[in-house]
XYZ file of C-alpha atoms in Angstrom:
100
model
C 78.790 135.988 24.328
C 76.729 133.533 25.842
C 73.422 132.360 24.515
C 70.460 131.976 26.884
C 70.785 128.133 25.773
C 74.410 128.375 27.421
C 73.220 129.716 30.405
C 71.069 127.223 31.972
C 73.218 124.130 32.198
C 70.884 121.757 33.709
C 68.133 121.707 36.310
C 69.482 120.422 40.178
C 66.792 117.764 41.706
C 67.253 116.693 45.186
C 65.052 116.385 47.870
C 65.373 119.686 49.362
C 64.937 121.744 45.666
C 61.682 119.345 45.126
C 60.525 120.762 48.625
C 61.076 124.388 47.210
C 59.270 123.600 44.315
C 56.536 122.204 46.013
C 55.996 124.993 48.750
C 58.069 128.362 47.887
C 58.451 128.358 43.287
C 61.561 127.534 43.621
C 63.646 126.214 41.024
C 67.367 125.548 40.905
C 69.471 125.682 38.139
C 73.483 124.783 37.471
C 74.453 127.945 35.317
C 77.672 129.100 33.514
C 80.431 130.896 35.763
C 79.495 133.699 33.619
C 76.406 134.203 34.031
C 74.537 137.064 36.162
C 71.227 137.570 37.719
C 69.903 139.149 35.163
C 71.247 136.963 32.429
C 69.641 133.910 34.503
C 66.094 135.739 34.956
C 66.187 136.569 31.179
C 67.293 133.280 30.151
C 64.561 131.601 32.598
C 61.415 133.685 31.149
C 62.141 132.942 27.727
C 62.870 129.620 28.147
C 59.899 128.515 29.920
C 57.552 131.759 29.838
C 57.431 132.331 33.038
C 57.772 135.409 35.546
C 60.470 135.278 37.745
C 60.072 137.385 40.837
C 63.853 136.959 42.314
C 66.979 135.119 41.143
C 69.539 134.090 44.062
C 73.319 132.744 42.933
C 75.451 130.695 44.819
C 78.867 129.837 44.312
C 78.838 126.015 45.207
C 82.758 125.180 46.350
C 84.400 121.805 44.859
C 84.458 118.950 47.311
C 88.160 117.773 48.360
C 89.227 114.813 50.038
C 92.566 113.500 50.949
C 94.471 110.127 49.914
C 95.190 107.929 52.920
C 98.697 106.863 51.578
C 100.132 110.760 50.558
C 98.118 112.698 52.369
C 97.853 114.936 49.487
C 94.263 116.839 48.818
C 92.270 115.463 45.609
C 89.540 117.799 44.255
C 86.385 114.693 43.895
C 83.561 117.119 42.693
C 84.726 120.617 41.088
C 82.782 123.678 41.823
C 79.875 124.995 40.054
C 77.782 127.846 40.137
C 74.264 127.354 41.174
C 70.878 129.781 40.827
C 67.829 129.235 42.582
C 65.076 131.246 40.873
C 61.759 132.534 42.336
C 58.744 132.363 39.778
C 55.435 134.019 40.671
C 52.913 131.714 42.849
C 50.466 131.443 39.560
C 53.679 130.253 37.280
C 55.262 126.866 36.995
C 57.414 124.810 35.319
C 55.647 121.424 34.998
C 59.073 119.680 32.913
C 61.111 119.835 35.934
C 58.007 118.877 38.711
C 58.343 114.901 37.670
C 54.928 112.539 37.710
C 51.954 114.275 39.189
């Protein structure tokens, strides 16, 4: 059984999720492979107490490249599981948002 601790592993900043944070209340989490929209909405209000309007979940594939002397494939980045989570315009989650 996971914990709502376990289910957020860490917060994803790159340019384009500090772009949905800024214009659409957007934030994107890496979650468990176990976890569900509804464990990730849960998890997400309680943690930050917030209201989250709509969780999305992507399945993010690993990255493989191949070694010029075998040929053979080599997984460089596994896969992970990825949740980008819609909070209500008024709500925000200033940790995540950096240096104002």
């Amino acid at each position: 059984m996971l914990t709502i601790y376990d289910i957020l592993r860490r917060p994803i900043i790159t340019e384009k999720s500090h772009f949905q944070m800024a214009k659409l209340h957007q934030y994107v989490f890496e979650v468990a492979e176990e976890a569900n929209k509804d464990m990730v909405k849960k998890a997400v209000e309680e943690l930050f107490n917030v209201r989250v309007l709509r969780v999305n979940i992507v399945n993010v594939p690993a990255k493989r490249t191949r070694r010029a002397r075998s040929r053979r494939w080599v997984v460089r980045n596994p896969g992970y599981k990825k949740a980008i989570v819609t909070l209500a315009p008024e709500d925000r989650i200033p940790l995540l948002e950096g240096v104002e």
